[in-house]
Coordinates of C-alpha atoms and ligand atoms in Angstrom, one line a residue:
X1 CA 98.4 98.6 2.4
X2 CA 96.1 96.6 4.6
X3 CA 95.1 95.5 1.7
X4 CA 96.6 98.5 2.7
X5 CA 99.9 100.1 2.4
X6 CA 102.7 102.5 3.5
X7 CA 110.8 106.0 2.3
X8 CA 112.6 108.6 3.4
X9 CA 115.5 110.6 2.1
X10 CA 118.7 109.9 3.9
X11 CA 119.1 113.1 5.8
X12 CA 116.6 115.3 7.5
X13 CA 116.3 118.9 6.6
X14 CA 117.3 121.5 9.1
X15 CA 113.7 121.9 10.2
X16 CA 113.5 118.1 10.9
X17 CA 111.0 117.7 8.1
X18 CA 111.6 115.5 5.2
X19 CA 109.7 115.6 2.0
X20 CA 109.0 112.2 0.6
X21 CA 110.5 112.0 -2.9
X22 CA 109.3 113.4 -6.1
X23 CA 105.8 113.7 -7.5
X24 CA 104.8 110.5 -5.8
X25 CA 104.1 112.0 -2.4
X26 CA 102.6 115.4 -1.7
X27 CA 103.2 115.5 2.0
X28 CA 105.9 116.6 4.3
X29 CA 106.2 114.5 7.4
X30 CA 108.2 114.7 10.6
X31 CA 110.7 111.9 11.1
X32 CA 113.6 111.1 13.4
X33 CA 116.8 112.6 12.2
X34 CA 119.1 110.1 10.6
X35 CA 122.8 110.5 10.2
X36 CA 124.0 108.1 7.4
X37 CA 121.1 105.8 8.2
X38 CA 121.8 105.7 11.9
X39 CA 119.3 106.9 14.4
X40 CA 121.1 108.3 17.4
X41 CA 119.9 107.1 20.8
X42 CA 119.8 109.1 24.0
X43 CA 122.5 107.0 25.6
X44 CA 124.7 107.6 22.5
X45 CA 124.7 103.9 21.5
X46 CA 123.8 102.9 17.9
X47 CA 121.1 100.5 17.0
X48 CA 122.4 98.0 14.5
X49 CA 119.1 96.6 13.3
X50 CA 118.3 97.8 9.8
X51 CA 121.9 98.4 8.9
X52 CA 123.6 96.4 6.1
X53 CA 127.0 94.6 6.6
X54 CA 129.0 97.3 4.9
X55 CA 127.6 100.0 7.2
X56 CA 128.2 97.9 10.3
X57 CA 131.8 97.5 9.2
X58 CA 132.1 101.3 8.8
X59 CA 130.7 101.9 12.2
X60 CA 133.1 99.4 13.8
X61 CA 136.0 101.0 12.0
X62 CA 134.8 104.4 13.2
X63 CA 134.7 103.1 16.7
X64 CA 138.4 102.1 16.5
X65 CA 138.8 98.7 14.9
X66 CA 141.3 98.4 12.0
X67 CA 139.8 97.8 8.5
X68 CA 140.4 94.1 8.5
X69 CA 139.0 93.5 12.0
X70 CA 136.0 95.7 11.4
X71 CA 135.1 93.7 8.3
X72 CA 135.5 90.4 10.0
X73 CA 133.5 91.5 13.1
X74 CA 130.8 93.0 10.9
X75 CA 130.4 89.7 9.1
X76 CA 130.1 87.8 12.3
X77 CA 127.7 90.3 14.0
X78 CA 125.6 90.5 10.8
X79 CA 125.1 86.7 10.8
X80 CA 124.2 86.7 14.5
X81 CA 121.7 89.6 14.1
X82 CA 119.8 88.7 11.0
X83 CA 120.4 85.0 10.6
X84 CA 120.3 83.8 14.2
X85 CA 118.2 86.5 15.7
X86 CA 120.2 87.0 18.9
X87 CA 119.4 90.1 20.9
X88 CA 122.5 90.2 23.2
X89 CA 126.1 90.5 22.1
X90 CA 126.9 88.0 24.9
X91 CA 125.2 85.3 22.9
X92 CA 127.6 85.7 19.9
X93 CA 129.8 82.8 20.8
X94 CA 132.4 83.0 18.0
X95 CA 133.3 86.6 19.1
X96 CA 136.0 86.9 21.7
X97 CA 134.6 87.3 25.3
X98 CA 136.5 90.5 25.7
X99 CA 135.1 91.9 22.5
X100 CA 131.5 91.5 23.5
X101 CA 131.4 94.2 26.3
X102 CA 133.2 96.5 23.8
X103 CA 130.3 96.0 21.4
X104 CA 127.6 96.4 24.1
X105 CA 129.0 99.7 25.2
X106 CA 128.7 101.2 21.8
X107 CA 125.9 99.4 20.1
X108 CA 122.4 97.9 20.7
X109 CA 120.3 95.3 19.0
X110 CA 116.8 96.8 18.8
X111 CA 113.3 95.6 18.2
X112 CA 110.1 97.6 18.0
X113 CA 108.4 97.6 21.4
X114 CA 105.4 95.4 21.7
X115 CA 102.5 97.4 23.3
X116 CA 99.9 94.7 22.9
X117 CA 99.6 91.2 21.4
X118 CA 96.2 89.9 20.4
X119 CA 95.1 86.4 19.3
X120 CA 92.0 85.9 17.1
X121 CA 89.8 82.8 17.6
X122 CA 91.0 81.7 14.1
X123 CA 94.6 81.8 15.0
X124 CA 95.4 85.2 13.5
X125 CA 97.7 87.3 15.7
X126 CA 98.0 91.0 15.8
X127 CA 100.7 93.1 17.5
X128 CA 100.5 96.7 18.3
X129 CA 104.0 98.0 18.1
X130 CA 105.7 101.3 19.2
X131 CA 108.7 103.1 17.6
X132 CA 111.4 104.6 19.9
X133 CA 109.8 108.0 19.3
X134 CA 106.4 106.6 20.5
X135 CA 104.4 106.1 17.4
X136 CA 102.2 103.1 17.2
X137 CA 101.7 100.7 14.2
X138 CA 100.6 97.2 13.7
X139 CA 101.6 93.9 12.2
X140 CA 99.5 90.7 11.7
X141 CA 100.4 87.0 11.4
X142 CA 98.0 84.8 9.5
X143 CA 98.6 81.1 9.9
X144 CA 97.1 78.7 7.3
X145 CA 97.4 75.0 6.7
X146 CA 100.1 75.3 4.1
X147 CA 101.8 78.6 5.0
X148 CA 102.1 81.4 7.6
X149 CA 101.9 84.9 6.3
X150 CA 103.2 88.0 8.1
X151 CA 101.5 91.3 7.0
X152 CA 104.1 94.0 7.5
X153 CA 103.5 97.8 7.9
X154 CA 105.6 100.4 6.0
X155 CA 104.3 103.6 7.4
X156 CA 102.6 104.9 10.6
X157 CA 99.3 106.0 9.1
X158 CA 99.0 106.6 5.4
X159 CA 99.0 109.5 2.9
X160 CA 96.3 107.8 0.8
X161 CA 92.6 107.6 1.7
X162 CA 91.2 104.5 0.2
X163 CA 87.5 104.7 1.3
X164 CA 87.1 101.1 2.4
X165 CA 90.3 101.2 4.6
X166 CA 90.4 102.2 8.2
X167 CA 94.1 103.1 8.0
X168 CA 93.1 105.6 5.3
X169 CA 91.3 107.6 8.0
X170 CA 94.7 108.2 9.8
X171 CA 97.1 111.0 8.9
X172 CA 100.5 109.9 7.8
X173 CA 102.6 110.3 10.9
X174 CA 105.9 109.1 9.4
X175 CA 107.6 106.5 7.3
X176 CA 109.0 103.5 9.2
X177 CA 112.7 103.1 9.1
X178 CA 114.6 100.1 7.7
X179 CA 115.1 98.8 11.2
X180 CA 111.4 99.2 12.1
X181 CA 110.4 97.3 9.0
X182 CA 112.8 94.4 9.2
X183 CA 112.3 94.6 13.0
X184 CA 108.7 93.4 12.4
X185 CA 109.8 90.2 10.7
X186 CA 112.4 89.7 13.4
X187 CA 109.8 90.2 16.2
X188 CA 107.6 87.6 14.5
X189 CA 110.5 85.1 14.4
X190 CA 111.1 85.8 18.1
X191 CA 107.5 85.2 18.9
X192 CA 107.2 82.0 16.9
X193 CA 110.6 80.8 18.1
X194 CA 111.7 80.3 14.5
X195 CA 115.4 81.4 14.5
X196 CA 117.8 78.7 13.3
X197 CA 119.3 77.4 16.5
X198 CA 122.4 75.9 15.0
X199 CA 124.3 75.3 11.8
X200 CA 122.1 72.3 11.0
X201 CA 119.0 74.5 11.1
X202 CA 120.8 77.1 8.9
X203 CA 121.6 74.4 6.4
X204 CA 117.9 73.3 6.3
X205 CA 116.9 77.0 5.7
X206 CA 119.5 77.2 2.9
X207 CA 118.1 74.1 1.4
X208 CA 114.6 75.6 1.6
X209 CA 115.9 78.7 -0.2
X210 CA 117.5 76.6 -3.0
X211 CA 114.4 74.5 -3.3
X212 CA 112.3 77.5 -4.1
X213 CA 114.1 78.1 -7.4
X214 CA 113.1 80.6 -10.1
X215 CA 111.0 78.0 -11.9
X216 CA 108.7 77.2 -9.0
X217 CA 105.2 78.5 -8.8
X218 CA 105.0 81.8 -7.0
X219 CA 103.0 80.2 -4.3
X220 CA 105.7 77.7 -3.5
X221 CA 104.2 74.6 -1.9
X222 CA 104.0 73.7 1.7
X223 CA 107.5 72.8 2.6
X224 CA 108.3 70.0 5.0
X225 CA 110.6 72.4 6.9
X226 CA 107.5 72.9 9.1
X227 CA 108.2 76.6 9.4
X228 CA 105.4 78.7 10.6
X229 CA 106.5 82.0 9.0
X230 CA 106.8 81.3 5.3
X231 CA 105.5 84.3 3.5
X232 CA 105.6 88.1 3.9
X233 CA 103.1 90.6 2.4
X234 CA 103.8 94.3 2.5
X235 CA 100.2 95.1 3.1
X236 CA 100.1 96.5 6.6
X237 CA 99.6 100.1 7.4
X238 CA 100.7 102.5 4.6
X239 CA 101.7 102.5 0.9
X240 CA 105.1 100.8 0.6
X241 CA 106.0 102.5 -2.6
X242 CA 105.8 105.9 -0.8
X243 CA 108.5 104.5 1.4
X244 CA 110.4 102.9 -1.4
X245 CA 114.1 103.1 -0.2
X246 CA 113.4 101.9 3.3
X247 CA 111.1 99.1 2.2
X248 CA 113.7 98.0 -0.4
X249 CA 116.6 98.0 2.1
X250 CA 114.6 96.1 4.7
X251 CA 113.5 93.5 2.2
X252 CA 117.1 93.0 1.1
X253 CA 117.9 92.1 4.6
X254 CA 115.0 89.7 4.7
X255 CA 116.0 88.1 1.3
X256 CA 119.7 87.8 2.0
X257 CA 120.7 84.2 2.4
X258 CA 123.0 85.2 5.4
X259 CA 120.2 87.4 6.6
X260 CA 116.6 86.3 7.3
X261 CA 116.9 84.1 4.2
X262 CA 113.3 84.3 2.9
X263 CA 112.9 83.8 -0.8
X264 CA 111.7 86.8 -2.8
X265 CA 109.2 84.4 -4.3
X266 CA 107.5 84.3 -0.9
X267 CA 107.3 88.1 -0.6
X268 CA 104.6 90.2 -2.0
X269 CA 104.4 94.0 -2.1
X270 CA 101.0 95.5 -2.4
X271 CA 100.5 98.9 -3.9
X272 CA 97.4 101.1 -4.5
X273 CA 99.0 102.0 -7.9
X274 CA 101.9 104.4 -7.3
X275 CA 103.0 104.0 -10.9
X276 CA 106.3 106.0 -10.9
X277 CA 107.8 103.5 -8.4
X278 CA 106.4 100.2 -9.8
X279 CA 109.2 99.5 -12.3
X280 CA 111.9 100.2 -9.7
X281 CA 110.1 97.8 -7.4
X282 CA 110.4 95.0 -9.9
X283 CA 114.0 95.9 -10.8
X284 CA 115.5 96.8 -7.4
X285 CA 113.5 94.4 -5.1
X286 CA 112.1 91.8 -7.5
X287 CA 109.3 90.6 -5.3
X288 CA 105.8 89.6 -6.3
X289 CA 103.4 92.4 -7.0
X290 CA 99.9 92.9 -5.8
X291 CA 97.7 95.8 -6.9
X292 CA 94.7 97.2 -5.1
X293 CA 92.4 97.5 -8.1
X294 CA 89.0 97.3 -6.4
X295 CA 87.1 98.8 -9.4
X296 CA 86.9 98.7 -13.2
X297 CA 85.5 102.1 -14.0
X298 CA 87.1 105.5 -13.5
X299 CA 84.1 106.8 -11.6
X300 CA 84.1 104.1 -9.0
X301 CA 87.8 103.7 -8.6
X302 CA 88.2 107.5 -8.2
X303 CA 85.8 107.2 -5.3
X304 CA 87.2 104.0 -3.7
X305 CA 90.9 104.5 -4.4
X306 CA 91.3 108.3 -4.9
X307 CA 95.0 108.0 -6.1
X308 CA 93.2 106.8 -9.2
X309 CA 92.6 110.5 -10.0
X310 CA 96.3 110.8 -10.4
X311 CA 97.2 107.5 -11.9
X312 CA 94.2 106.0 -13.8
X313 CA 93.2 102.4 -14.4
X314 CA 94.7 102.1 -18.0
X315 CA 98.0 103.6 -16.9
X316 CA 98.1 101.3 -13.9
X317 CA 97.4 98.2 -15.9
X318 CA 100.0 99.2 -18.5
X319 CA 102.5 99.5 -15.6
X320 CA 101.5 96.1 -14.5
X321 CA 102.1 94.7 -18.0
X322 CA 105.5 96.3 -17.9
X323 CA 106.4 95.0 -14.4
X324 CA 109.8 93.3 -14.6
X325 CA 109.6 89.5 -14.1
X326 CA 105.9 89.2 -14.3
X327 CA 105.1 85.9 -15.9
X328 CA 102.6 83.1 -15.8
X329 CA 104.7 81.5 -13.0
X330 CA 104.7 84.8 -11.2
X331 CA 101.3 86.3 -11.7
X332 CA 100.3 89.7 -10.5
X333 CA 97.6 89.6 -7.9
X334 CA 94.8 92.1 -8.2
X335 CA 93.0 92.7 -5.0
X336 CA 89.3 93.4 -5.3
X337 CA 87.3 94.3 -2.2
X338 CA 83.6 93.4 -2.6
X339 CA 81.4 96.4 -1.8
X340 CA 77.6 96.0 -2.0
X341 CA 76.0 97.8 -5.0
X342 CA 79.3 99.6 -5.6
X343 CA 81.7 97.4 -7.6
X344 CA 80.2 94.0 -7.4
X345 CA 77.9 93.5 -10.5
X346 CA 78.2 90.9 -13.2
X347 CA 79.0 93.6 -15.6
X348 CA 81.9 94.7 -13.3
X349 CA 83.2 91.1 -13.3
X350 CA 83.0 90.9 -17.1
X351 CA 84.8 94.3 -17.5
X352 CA 87.5 93.1 -15.1
X353 CA 88.1 90.0 -17.3
X354 CA 88.2 92.2 -20.4
X355 CA 90.7 94.6 -18.9
X356 CA 93.1 92.0 -17.6
X357 CA 93.0 90.2 -21.0
X358 CA 93.3 93.4 -23.0
X359 CA 96.6 94.1 -21.2
X360 CA 97.6 90.4 -21.5
X361 CA 98.3 90.3 -17.8
X362 CA 99.5 87.2 -16.1
X363 CA 96.9 87.8 -13.3
X364 CA 95.0 86.3 -10.5
X365 CA 92.3 88.1 -8.6
X366 CA 91.7 88.0 -4.9
X367 CA 88.2 88.8 -4.0
X368 CA 88.1 90.2 -0.5
X369 CA 84.7 90.4 1.3
X370 CA 84.7 93.9 2.8
X371 CA 85.6 94.0 6.5
X372 CA 83.5 96.6 8.2
X373 CA 84.9 99.1 10.7
X374 CA 83.1 101.8 12.8
X375 CA 81.8 104.5 10.5
X376 CA 82.7 102.7 7.3
X377 CA 80.7 104.1 4.3
X378 CA 80.2 100.6 2.7
X379 CA 78.6 97.3 3.3
X380 CA 80.0 93.9 2.2
X381 CA 78.4 92.3 -0.9
X382 CA 76.2 89.3 -0.3
X383 CA 77.7 85.8 -0.5
X384 CA 75.6 85.0 -3.6
X385 CA 76.9 88.2 -5.3
X386 CA 80.5 87.4 -4.5
X387 CA 80.1 83.8 -5.8
X388 CA 78.5 85.0 -9.0
X389 CA 81.4 87.6 -9.5
X390 CA 84.0 84.9 -8.8
X391 CA 82.4 82.5 -11.3
X392 CA 82.4 85.0 -14.1
X393 CA 86.1 85.8 -13.6
X394 CA 86.9 82.1 -13.4
X395 CA 85.0 81.4 -16.6
X396 CA 87.0 84.2 -18.2
X397 CA 90.1 82.0 -17.5
X398 CA 91.4 84.0 -14.5
X399 CA 91.7 82.5 -11.0
X400 CA 89.5 84.5 -8.6
X401 CA 89.3 82.9 -5.2
X402 CA 87.3 84.5 -2.4
X403 CA 89.5 85.2 0.5
X404 CA 88.2 84.1 3.9
X405 CA 88.3 87.1 6.2
X406 CA 90.8 86.5 9.0
X407 CA 91.2 88.1 12.4
X408 CA 88.0 90.1 12.1
X409 CA 87.3 89.7 15.9
X410 CA 90.6 91.6 16.7
X411 CA 90.3 94.1 13.8
X412 CA 93.2 92.4 12.1
X413 CA 91.5 91.8 8.7
X414 CA 92.3 93.6 5.5
X415 CA 91.4 97.3 5.7
X416 CA 90.8 97.2 9.4
X417 CA 94.3 98.2 10.7
X418 CA 94.3 101.4 12.6
X419 CA 95.8 102.2 15.9
X420 CA 93.3 102.9 18.7
X421 CA 95.1 106.2 19.6
X422 CA 93.4 107.7 16.5
X423 CA 89.7 108.0 17.4
X424 CA 87.9 110.6 15.3
X425 CA 84.3 111.7 14.7
X426 CA 82.7 111.1 11.2
X427 CA 83.0 114.9 10.5
X428 CA 86.6 114.9 11.5
X429 CA 87.3 111.9 9.3
X430 CA 85.5 113.5 6.3
X431 CA 87.5 116.7 6.8
X432 CA 90.8 114.8 7.0
X433 CA 90.0 112.8 3.9
X434 CA 89.1 115.9 2.0
X435 CA 92.5 117.5 3.1
X436 CA 94.4 114.3 2.1
X437 CA 92.8 114.2 -1.3
X438 CA 93.6 117.9 -2.0
X439 CA 97.2 117.3 -0.9
X440 CA 97.4 114.1 -3.1
X441 CA 96.1 115.9 -6.2
X442 CA 97.8 119.2 -5.5
Ligands
SF4_501 S1 94.5 104.0 2.7 FE1 94.9 102.7 0.8 S2 97.1 102.8 0.6 FE2 96.7 103.5 2.7 S3 96.8 101.7 4.0 FE3 94.7 101.9 3.4 S4 94.4 100.7 1.5 FE4 96.7 100.9 1.8

């Protein structure tokens, strides 16, 4: 989600269309054909980014190496790809010089293409990225005094149509692949020059990982490693739980100590409330959970977050209460966008406190001033209203900071992500939203 969000089955159907699994997604979307997780390229070479060590070893064996050599080379290559961030086989210095051209003839080390990079006056950076089959999506980096957060996309477009979100006015084009998701984090490390340069850097990274043990506060503290990219939020374009398998596999590469080595405590996945996948998320990924709540009554949430018509507030809060590993040290974040005269009354604030307490949720609330976009049907609440709302929630014993909008001048703020290629009239948007809602509830 941007406060938004965005998996595919392993093999495409004969028609090249893949239904996203189960009752959690009503739409069928075109996607590149994958053979055992590998996207074939025109030149016949195979892109290794997105593949786990075991799969790389299988490919090396398939290309002619014996089992033992394939395993050893896969271990080395994996380390260079995901831990050191090299983009050329020639840079893999512990691999024999004669072996490197052999690798380059058969494999590539991919990255999403950067179409455009924008800088906000507040330091926020937004990248417009392009997949190999020419679909655009976005990622955003938000630097703060004590952390740097990368907002990662999981889909091109979105099946959902949260009314305050610009991405919601796009059709879902397709799910991003594992390589395209982990590739965003890798691109950010490239841009920030943050790959470990040597074994000493790697040791410092490992120490940082150890330091953020299971007992630490979820926020971590600022770490003297001085790293710029410290946190990841799956809140870019799309609903990550509708692309569960790919998001999980990408985050495993991000969390692996010999991969990108980022602690799961520094990764947050944001969902609009796709209940059937929430428990799996806790069990199979184990990252922090954020939920786009945005309203406390059925009537208002049905309007703002239409997936509520399928999975209601009570069901959602119960799923949060059941979320594996939620605790006071790892609170669930509830995102609440402040919309003037819609969801921002004192009574709404009191009901929010009541609901979170009723379900005994280890919770914190993020109040997000609405970020307008052209044709948006809402206005942002006044600063006084937001303050009053925040105070009531704080007085109820629940932390409710007001988020400072970031990157508004480059349309990088929450709810603003949407690739420029998709320009529609209001009537077209209304028609699309009605279609998406019918499909969602169908
Ligand atoms: S429409 Fe909803 S689920 Fe989709 S990106 Fe926007 S906020 Fe996230």
